């Protein structure tokens, strides 16, 4: 019945399309002819037989235009459009007919480049051809009987999902499966002598729809780039079996409310049931043989991790991106013998063509190595297009994660500002320690690629567009605390405290990298803060000593009564300001420049107390006009909950996560700093031990690699990653991931294991999947470099079986970072300043820019900061050597260093000192003013006291004692 109704619907749609097509093809010419007749009279061509000359054409075009001429022009345009439409109709009819005849059941490839007119023609022709020709032909003649390939696929889709040899009547034999399907029993129906299947269990994965739980081949989650043809090829070993998948899933409602009705349209996240990979019954008493295990040694004779078992094959994505992804060859796991009847058949069903040979947990069951996460669109790494999962079971929307990452970027800039420049210069490779505490490391790692970029100043943190993001709406959009409806927000239920922590973090992190008037003020109580912070944490604000420039932003009061009173006083002050300036809102007030100070958003976070309910409602009534936002922990009549306010998925933080965010905000707050004076404070004797520049890990020694060292391949990682040979860049066929692998191995000359590479390069990806990507990237490096150097035996990336590490071969690959550090080491050990200066200038020539510039990953940023600090020290040492004879060259060297890092205070101190010694007070003032402008971008920071002292010394005449200048 349903199929008949579908056929009738398609026929009605075809009739409607035919009617519209007839109107366009026949009705439009009739209308144009009846209304305008010969359409070219406006051109000076009154009739078809009277061909005009040039004089007639010129006279017609230059004479005043009448209404009839304009109407004729429009009619001519109509004829042109009609001709184009008819042409597209003819092309679509030919293509649709030819494609239908040639595809033989394959999915039609998408057609790109259609204009609007052709799209109309394609829709109309498609409706007619698809419904009339195919549905009618199938109904009358049975298209399946005339097409052998389609008949085989249809028959395969209609036969039992699990094939078994007939058993004697009334005997039951359990058939076990290695896939996610429940136990199935088969018996023979005496009336029909046909096998009957009976389910004896339940699917363990409650996230799989009920209709898909008995899928003989398991299920497949649709991901980006999937289509039925490729799924059948990867999971079933035969792309022509896509019809079976379509038949098995057609009409079943998916999680997003849609159903599979068109084989060309499947949605990301759908669950597709798969037929059995092998439907051939196994003879009684036999078992499926286990394929022999064979190793896949690498080209150097060493077996690399993951190379055992069946040889992998590379599947090319159909999207045309050129990227390839590895997937191991399909293998059939050994069959499980029937427990109840030794003579019963044993059937093996593989749930996935890419399933490993080792045992894996059943679908929906958590793995011992990785806990199961809720099925909310996040991948195995806990990241999704909408949010990030934390190890503490917290969850952050990308807006809040980006806020925290912006604070981390600000802290990195603060470290660069305070970094000391010393000689001898460190020549080891180590990353600057991350400013983010360990609980928030996933936020720093994953959200880096979601932060908006600033083309003018790529090192400056840029705040997200939504202030105080506290979660997602039903459509997945970021929700601001300041845009929620109602007089406030009530947080109730088991997740009230985690959501309150996220609200507090979002409010305090907002505006941390912007002007002071955008930074909200939060007023709370000791009781509320004690509920949100870990036990024993200090219940104080971000700046309890009151030494930051923007004042206290987290005000902690004794109880709810005091907090409500504080909010009422703030409400009165703001109302009076509005009345004074005759304005309606604080937003309008902040837009003016003729008042004392801006009024930032004000958040009141307290526990729900019915005693103060009326006062809270009075505060909330002026929420929009006065920028006052009450948030209560608990239920309060008249105050909407998060769900009622349209917050479909709020962000949540654990107590330790909130404490980490508050610690970061405290460190990032702009405040007076003593700083260091280059004349009075000695630089650290061992730069590698400087706590602001290196972490706890030991700096890796670098292979000595002179600039002129012969090597067939040159790797540039200072600046955008580039691989060159003697014939030019080796870019053809190189994967983007291969460049990142090369960058990682460049800063780890001793090598990295596969797990270490996966953790660094793909922190938000399942380790197994990440390992496959990295092995493919390394194989691509070898293949491309062998072809570029005509050396089929070279490895370039060597695998050490004893340590399990991959490393670059220094004999075959010259790395500019290693060469720069070799030149710096030569300068450190030079016998005189002339030799040292030559080596330092060689290091400057090798530094082409920030390490792996253009790659948005946190570990890249931390190594870039360390490499940048090394080159700043090089420029500072060059200035020291040349200052005595060429002070202008010394200033030029320091100005070049400021191009790489415009916030380091010591560079400005050195420039001011040279100008002061040369008697240039105006240049000293300009340098100090330039530093002030740069630091103002770091949360309104100011030069340190030591830097101002250096400037003052250069601006006053030399004292008789000859003190330092």
mmCIF file of N, CA, C and O in Angstrom, residues 123-182:
data_model
loop_
_atom_site.group_PDB
_atom_site.id
_atom_site.type_symbol
_atom_site.label_atom_id
_atom_site.label_comp_id
_atom_site.label_asym_id
_atom_site.label_seq_id
_atom_site.Cartn_x
_atom_site.Cartn_y
_atom_site.Cartn_z
ATOM 1 N N UNK A 123 15.293 19.933 -12.457
ATOM 2 C CA UNK A 123 14.252 19.490 -11.535
ATOM 3 C C UNK A 123 13.037 18.986 -12.289
ATOM 4 O O UNK A 123 12.468 17.924 -11.986
ATOM 5 N N UNK A 124 12.620 19.731 -13.290
ATOM 6 C CA UNK A 124 11.425 19.321 -14.046
ATOM 7 C C UNK A 124 11.671 18.032 -14.822
ATOM 8 O O UNK A 124 10.860 17.095 -14.780
ATOM 9 N N UNK A 125 12.792 17.956 -15.524
ATOM 10 C CA UNK A 125 13.091 16.747 -16.306
ATOM 11 C C UNK A 125 13.305 15.563 -15.379
ATOM 12 O O UNK A 125 12.837 14.443 -15.649
ATOM 13 N N UNK A 126 13.997 15.786 -14.258
ATOM 14 C CA UNK A 126 14.221 14.688 -13.322
ATOM 15 C C UNK A 126 12.939 14.123 -12.762
ATOM 16 O O UNK A 126 12.785 12.911 -12.596
ATOM 17 N N UNK A 127 11.990 14.997 -12.439
ATOM 18 C CA UNK A 127 10.713 14.514 -11.912
ATOM 19 C C UNK A 127 9.972 13.678 -12.940
ATOM 20 O O UNK A 127 9.361 12.650 -12.624
ATOM 21 N N UNK A 128 10.015 14.112 -14.205
ATOM 22 C CA UNK A 128 9.293 13.373 -15.251
ATOM 23 C C UNK A 128 9.991 12.052 -15.560
ATOM 24 O O UNK A 128 9.370 10.978 -15.567
ATOM 25 N N UNK A 129 11.304 12.112 -15.800
ATOM 26 C CA UNK A 129 12.031 10.895 -16.170
ATOM 27 C C UNK A 129 12.037 9.901 -15.022
ATOM 28 O O UNK A 129 11.771 8.707 -15.187
ATOM 29 N N UNK A 130 12.304 10.398 -13.790
ATOM 30 C CA UNK A 130 12.385 9.497 -12.648
ATOM 31 C C UNK A 130 11.090 8.797 -12.340
ATOM 32 O O UNK A 130 11.068 7.611 -12.000
ATOM 33 N N UNK A 131 9.971 9.523 -12.450
ATOM 34 C CA UNK A 131 8.690 8.930 -12.083
ATOM 35 C C UNK A 131 8.063 8.151 -13.226
ATOM 36 O O UNK A 131 7.650 7.005 -13.064
ATOM 37 N N UNK A 132 8.000 8.772 -14.417
ATOM 38 C CA UNK A 132 7.277 8.148 -15.527
ATOM 39 C C UNK A 132 8.044 6.961 -16.084
ATOM 40 O O UNK A 132 7.545 5.831 -16.149
ATOM 41 N N UNK A 133 9.311 7.192 -16.458
ATOM 42 C CA UNK A 133 10.055 6.125 -17.120
ATOM 43 C C UNK A 133 10.360 4.963 -16.192
ATOM 44 O O UNK A 133 10.153 3.806 -16.535
ATOM 45 N N UNK A 134 10.824 5.272 -14.960
ATOM 46 C CA UNK A 134 11.272 4.183 -14.090
ATOM 47 C C UNK A 134 10.127 3.528 -13.333
ATOM 48 O O UNK A 134 10.012 2.309 -13.314
ATOM 49 N N UNK A 135 9.284 4.328 -12.683
ATOM 50 C CA UNK A 135 8.186 3.723 -11.929
ATOM 51 C C UNK A 135 7.225 2.977 -12.854
ATOM 52 O O UNK A 135 6.787 1.864 -12.560
ATOM 53 N N UNK A 136 6.888 3.609 -13.999
ATOM 54 C CA UNK A 136 5.968 2.948 -14.926
ATOM 55 C C UNK A 136 6.599 1.689 -15.509
ATOM 56 O O UNK A 136 5.952 0.642 -15.624
ATOM 57 N N UNK A 137 7.888 1.793 -15.857
ATOM 58 C CA UNK A 137 8.542 0.610 -16.428
ATOM 59 C C UNK A 137 8.640 -0.515 -15.415
ATOM 60 O O UNK A 137 8.426 -1.686 -15.738
ATOM 61 N N UNK A 138 8.908 -0.178 -14.167
ATOM 62 C CA UNK A 138 9.004 -1.212 -13.138
ATOM 63 C C UNK A 138 7.645 -1.843 -12.882
ATOM 64 O O UNK A 138 7.521 -3.041 -12.662
ATOM 65 N N UNK A 139 6.567 -1.023 -12.929
ATOM 66 C CA UNK A 139 5.233 -1.546 -12.677
ATOM 67 C C UNK A 139 4.751 -2.438 -13.810
ATOM 68 O O UNK A 139 4.035 -3.413 -13.599
ATOM 69 N N UNK A 140 5.125 -2.088 -15.066
ATOM 70 C CA UNK A 140 4.583 -2.828 -16.215
ATOM 71 C C UNK A 140 5.432 -4.041 -16.552
ATOM 72 O O UNK A 140 4.939 -5.156 -16.720
ATOM 73 N N UNK A 141 6.727 -3.836 -16.679
ATOM 74 C CA UNK A 141 7.576 -4.903 -17.190
ATOM 75 C C UNK A 141 8.443 -5.548 -16.131
ATOM 76 O O UNK A 141 8.993 -6.614 -16.364
ATOM 77 N N UNK A 142 8.584 -4.868 -14.941
ATOM 78 C CA UNK A 142 9.472 -5.416 -13.907
ATOM 79 C C UNK A 142 10.911 -5.209 -14.279
ATOM 80 O O UNK A 142 11.542 -6.052 -14.879
ATOM 81 N N UNK A 143 11.392 -4.017 -13.952
ATOM 82 C CA UNK A 143 12.742 -3.679 -14.387
ATOM 83 C C UNK A 143 13.779 -4.609 -13.784
ATOM 84 O O UNK A 143 14.828 -4.847 -14.360
ATOM 85 N N UNK A 144 13.456 -5.161 -12.605
ATOM 86 C CA UNK A 144 14.431 -6.060 -11.991
ATOM 87 C C UNK A 144 14.671 -7.301 -12.819
ATOM 88 O O UNK A 144 15.734 -7.894 -12.778
ATOM 89 N N UNK A 145 13.647 -7.751 -13.591
ATOM 90 C CA UNK A 145 13.817 -8.964 -14.383
ATOM 91 C C UNK A 145 14.673 -8.725 -15.603
ATOM 92 O O UNK A 145 15.202 -9.667 -16.175
ATOM 93 N N UNK A 146 14.808 -7.465 -16.057
ATOM 94 C CA UNK A 146 15.564 -7.187 -17.276
ATOM 95 C C UNK A 146 16.982 -6.767 -17.001
ATOM 96 O O UNK A 146 17.755 -6.613 -17.922
ATOM 97 N N UNK A 147 17.293 -6.534 -15.773
ATOM 98 C CA UNK A 147 18.650 -6.089 -15.419
ATOM 99 C C UNK A 147 19.245 -7.133 -14.485
ATOM 100 O O UNK A 147 18.836 -7.272 -13.349
ATOM 101 N N UNK A 148 20.230 -7.858 -14.943
ATOM 102 C CA UNK A 148 20.761 -8.978 -14.169
ATOM 103 C C UNK A 148 21.444 -8.504 -12.901
ATOM 104 O O UNK A 148 21.289 -9.100 -11.835
ATOM 105 N N UNK A 149 22.201 -7.423 -12.991
ATOM 106 C CA UNK A 149 22.899 -6.937 -11.802
ATOM 107 C C UNK A 149 21.922 -6.464 -10.747
ATOM 108 O O UNK A 149 22.069 -6.753 -9.560
ATOM 109 N N UNK A 150 20.875 -5.711 -11.172
ATOM 110 C CA UNK A 150 19.881 -5.233 -10.212
ATOM 111 C C UNK A 150 19.103 -6.395 -9.621
ATOM 112 O O UNK A 150 18.746 -6.393 -8.447
ATOM 113 N N UNK A 151 18.811 -7.406 -10.416
ATOM 114 C CA UNK A 151 18.075 -8.560 -9.910
ATOM 115 C C UNK A 151 18.877 -9.283 -8.841
ATOM 116 O O UNK A 151 18.338 -9.721 -7.824
ATOM 117 N N UNK A 152 20.174 -9.390 -9.052
ATOM 118 C CA UNK A 152 20.999 -10.055 -8.045
ATOM 119 C C UNK A 152 21.014 -9.274 -6.745
ATOM 120 O O UNK A 152 20.922 -9.840 -5.655
ATOM 121 N N UNK A 153 21.121 -7.935 -6.864
ATOM 122 C CA UNK A 153 21.138 -7.123 -5.648
ATOM 123 C C UNK A 153 19.803 -7.181 -4.935
ATOM 124 O O UNK A 153 19.741 -7.288 -3.708
ATOM 125 N N UNK A 154 18.682 -7.097 -5.691
ATOM 126 C CA UNK A 154 17.368 -7.164 -5.070
ATOM 127 C C UNK A 154 17.157 -8.519 -4.396
ATOM 128 O O UNK A 154 16.591 -8.604 -3.299
ATOM 129 N N UNK A 155 17.596 -9.570 -5.052
ATOM 130 C CA UNK A 155 17.433 -10.894 -4.456
ATOM 131 C C UNK A 155 18.249 -11.018 -3.183
ATOM 132 O O UNK A 155 17.806 -11.596 -2.195
ATOM 133 N N UNK A 156 19.460 -10.437 -3.220
ATOM 134 C CA UNK A 156 20.287 -10.495 -2.012
ATOM 135 C C UNK A 156 19.656 -9.719 -0.880
ATOM 136 O O UNK A 156 19.763 -10.091 0.287
ATOM 137 N N UNK A 157 18.985 -8.610 -1.203
ATOM 138 C CA UNK A 157 18.353 -7.805 -0.151
ATOM 139 C C UNK A 157 17.136 -8.489 0.433
ATOM 140 O O UNK A 157 16.775 -8.244 1.585
ATOM 141 N N UNK A 158 16.466 -9.328 -0.367
ATOM 142 C CA UNK A 158 15.225 -9.954 0.109
ATOM 143 C C UNK A 158 15.453 -11.297 0.792
ATOM 144 O O UNK A 158 14.584 -11.775 1.497
ATOM 145 N N UNK A 159 16.603 -11.918 0.570
ATOM 146 C CA UNK A 159 16.809 -13.211 1.198
ATOM 147 C C UNK A 159 17.118 -13.034 2.680
ATOM 148 O O UNK A 159 17.420 -11.931 3.124
ATOM 149 N N UNK A 160 17.055 -14.087 3.488
ATOM 150 C CA UNK A 160 17.280 -13.936 4.927
ATOM 151 C C UNK A 160 18.618 -13.291 5.208
ATOM 152 O O UNK A 160 19.591 -13.493 4.497
ATOM 153 N N UNK A 161 18.643 -12.510 6.292
ATOM 154 C CA UNK A 161 19.865 -11.799 6.640
ATOM 155 C C UNK A 161 20.996 -12.762 6.965
ATOM 156 O O UNK A 161 22.141 -12.477 6.707
ATOM 157 N N UNK A 162 20.688 -13.908 7.526
ATOM 158 C CA UNK A 162 21.690 -14.918 7.845
ATOM 159 C C UNK A 162 21.290 -16.209 7.159
ATOM 160 O O UNK A 162 20.198 -16.724 7.392
ATOM 161 N N UNK A 163 22.145 -16.702 6.287
ATOM 162 C CA UNK A 163 21.834 -17.932 5.572
ATOM 163 C C UNK A 163 22.344 -19.124 6.355
ATOM 164 O O UNK A 163 23.409 -19.085 6.951
ATOM 165 N N UNK A 164 21.570 -20.223 6.350
ATOM 166 C CA UNK A 164 21.961 -21.425 7.078
ATOM 167 C C UNK A 164 21.414 -22.631 6.350
ATOM 168 O O UNK A 164 20.402 -22.560 5.666
ATOM 169 N N UNK A 165 22.094 -23.768 6.505
ATOM 170 C CA UNK A 165 21.614 -25.000 5.893
ATOM 171 C C UNK A 165 20.356 -25.464 6.608
ATOM 172 O O UNK A 165 20.203 -25.269 7.809
ATOM 173 N N UNK A 166 19.403 -26.087 5.880
ATOM 174 C CA UNK A 166 18.168 -26.554 6.534
ATOM 175 C C UNK A 166 18.475 -27.532 7.656
ATOM 176 O O UNK A 166 19.357 -28.372 7.560
ATOM 177 N N UNK A 167 17.753 -27.395 8.714
ATOM 178 C CA UNK A 167 17.911 -28.299 9.855
ATOM 179 C C UNK A 167 16.665 -29.164 9.957
ATOM 180 O O UNK A 167 15.617 -28.838 9.427
ATOM 181 N N UNK A 168 16.745 -30.318 10.652
ATOM 182 C CA UNK A 168 15.555 -31.158 10.822
ATOM 183 C C UNK A 168 14.449 -30.378 11.514
ATOM 184 O O UNK A 168 14.707 -29.442 12.264
ATOM 185 N N UNK A 169 13.197 -30.760 11.248
ATOM 186 C CA UNK A 169 12.080 -30.052 11.869
ATOM 187 C C UNK A 169 12.195 -30.048 13.387
ATOM 188 O O UNK A 169 12.625 -31.009 14.008
ATOM 189 N N UNK A 170 11.756 -28.944 13.962
ATOM 190 C CA UNK A 170 11.632 -28.768 15.407
ATOM 191 C C UNK A 170 12.968 -28.767 16.130
ATOM 192 O O UNK A 170 13.018 -28.865 17.336
ATOM 193 N N UNK A 171 14.096 -28.712 15.407
ATOM 194 C CA UNK A 171 15.390 -28.612 16.092
ATOM 195 C C UNK A 171 15.845 -27.171 16.062
ATOM 196 O O UNK A 171 15.680 -26.476 15.069
ATOM 197 N N UNK A 172 16.405 -26.756 17.167
ATOM 198 C CA UNK A 172 16.880 -25.383 17.287
ATOM 199 C C UNK A 172 18.394 -25.391 17.347
ATOM 200 O O UNK A 172 18.986 -26.234 18.014
ATOM 201 N N UNK A 173 18.990 -24.471 16.656
ATOM 202 C CA UNK A 173 20.449 -24.364 16.666
ATOM 203 C C UNK A 173 20.825 -22.899 16.773
ATOM 204 O O UNK A 173 20.467 -22.114 15.912
ATOM 205 N N UNK A 174 21.473 -22.518 17.854
ATOM 206 C CA UNK A 174 21.861 -21.107 17.977
ATOM 207 C C UNK A 174 22.963 -20.747 16.995
ATOM 208 O O UNK A 174 23.874 -21.533 16.759
ATOM 209 N N UNK A 175 22.818 -19.627 16.394
ATOM 210 C CA UNK A 175 23.832 -19.112 15.477
ATOM 211 C C UNK A 175 24.475 -17.916 16.148
ATOM 212 O O UNK A 175 23.806 -16.938 16.438
ATOM 213 N N UNK A 176 25.741 -17.993 16.420
ATOM 214 C CA UNK A 176 26.421 -16.890 17.113
ATOM 215 C C UNK A 176 27.096 -15.991 16.098
ATOM 216 O O UNK A 176 27.466 -16.422 15.008
ATOM 217 N N UNK A 177 27.259 -14.750 16.492
ATOM 218 C CA UNK A 177 27.835 -13.744 15.600
ATOM 219 C C UNK A 177 28.934 -13.006 16.332
ATOM 220 O O UNK A 177 28.857 -12.775 17.526
ATOM 221 N N UNK A 178 29.933 -12.621 15.563
ATOM 222 C CA UNK A 178 30.999 -11.796 16.136
ATOM 223 C C UNK A 178 30.653 -10.333 16.078
ATOM 224 O O UNK A 178 31.345 -9.519 16.647
ATOM 225 N N UNK A 179 29.606 -9.984 15.366
ATOM 226 C CA UNK A 179 29.202 -8.585 15.278
ATOM 227 C C UNK A 179 28.306 -8.218 16.426
ATOM 228 O O UNK A 179 28.131 -8.938 17.382
ATOM 229 N N UNK A 180 27.679 -7.046 16.345
ATOM 230 C CA UNK A 180 26.883 -6.554 17.474
ATOM 231 C C UNK A 180 25.486 -7.129 17.551
ATOM 232 O O UNK A 180 24.701 -6.714 18.369
ATOM 233 N N UNK A 181 25.152 -8.097 16.697
ATOM 234 C CA UNK A 181 23.798 -8.610 16.687
ATOM 235 C C UNK A 181 23.550 -9.562 17.846
ATOM 236 O O UNK A 181 24.441 -10.237 18.331
ATOM 237 N N UNK A 182 22.309 -9.615 18.296
ATOM 238 C CA UNK A 182 21.955 -10.549 19.357
ATOM 239 C C UNK A 182 21.994 -11.976 18.834
ATOM 240 O O UNK A 182 22.083 -12.234 17.639
#
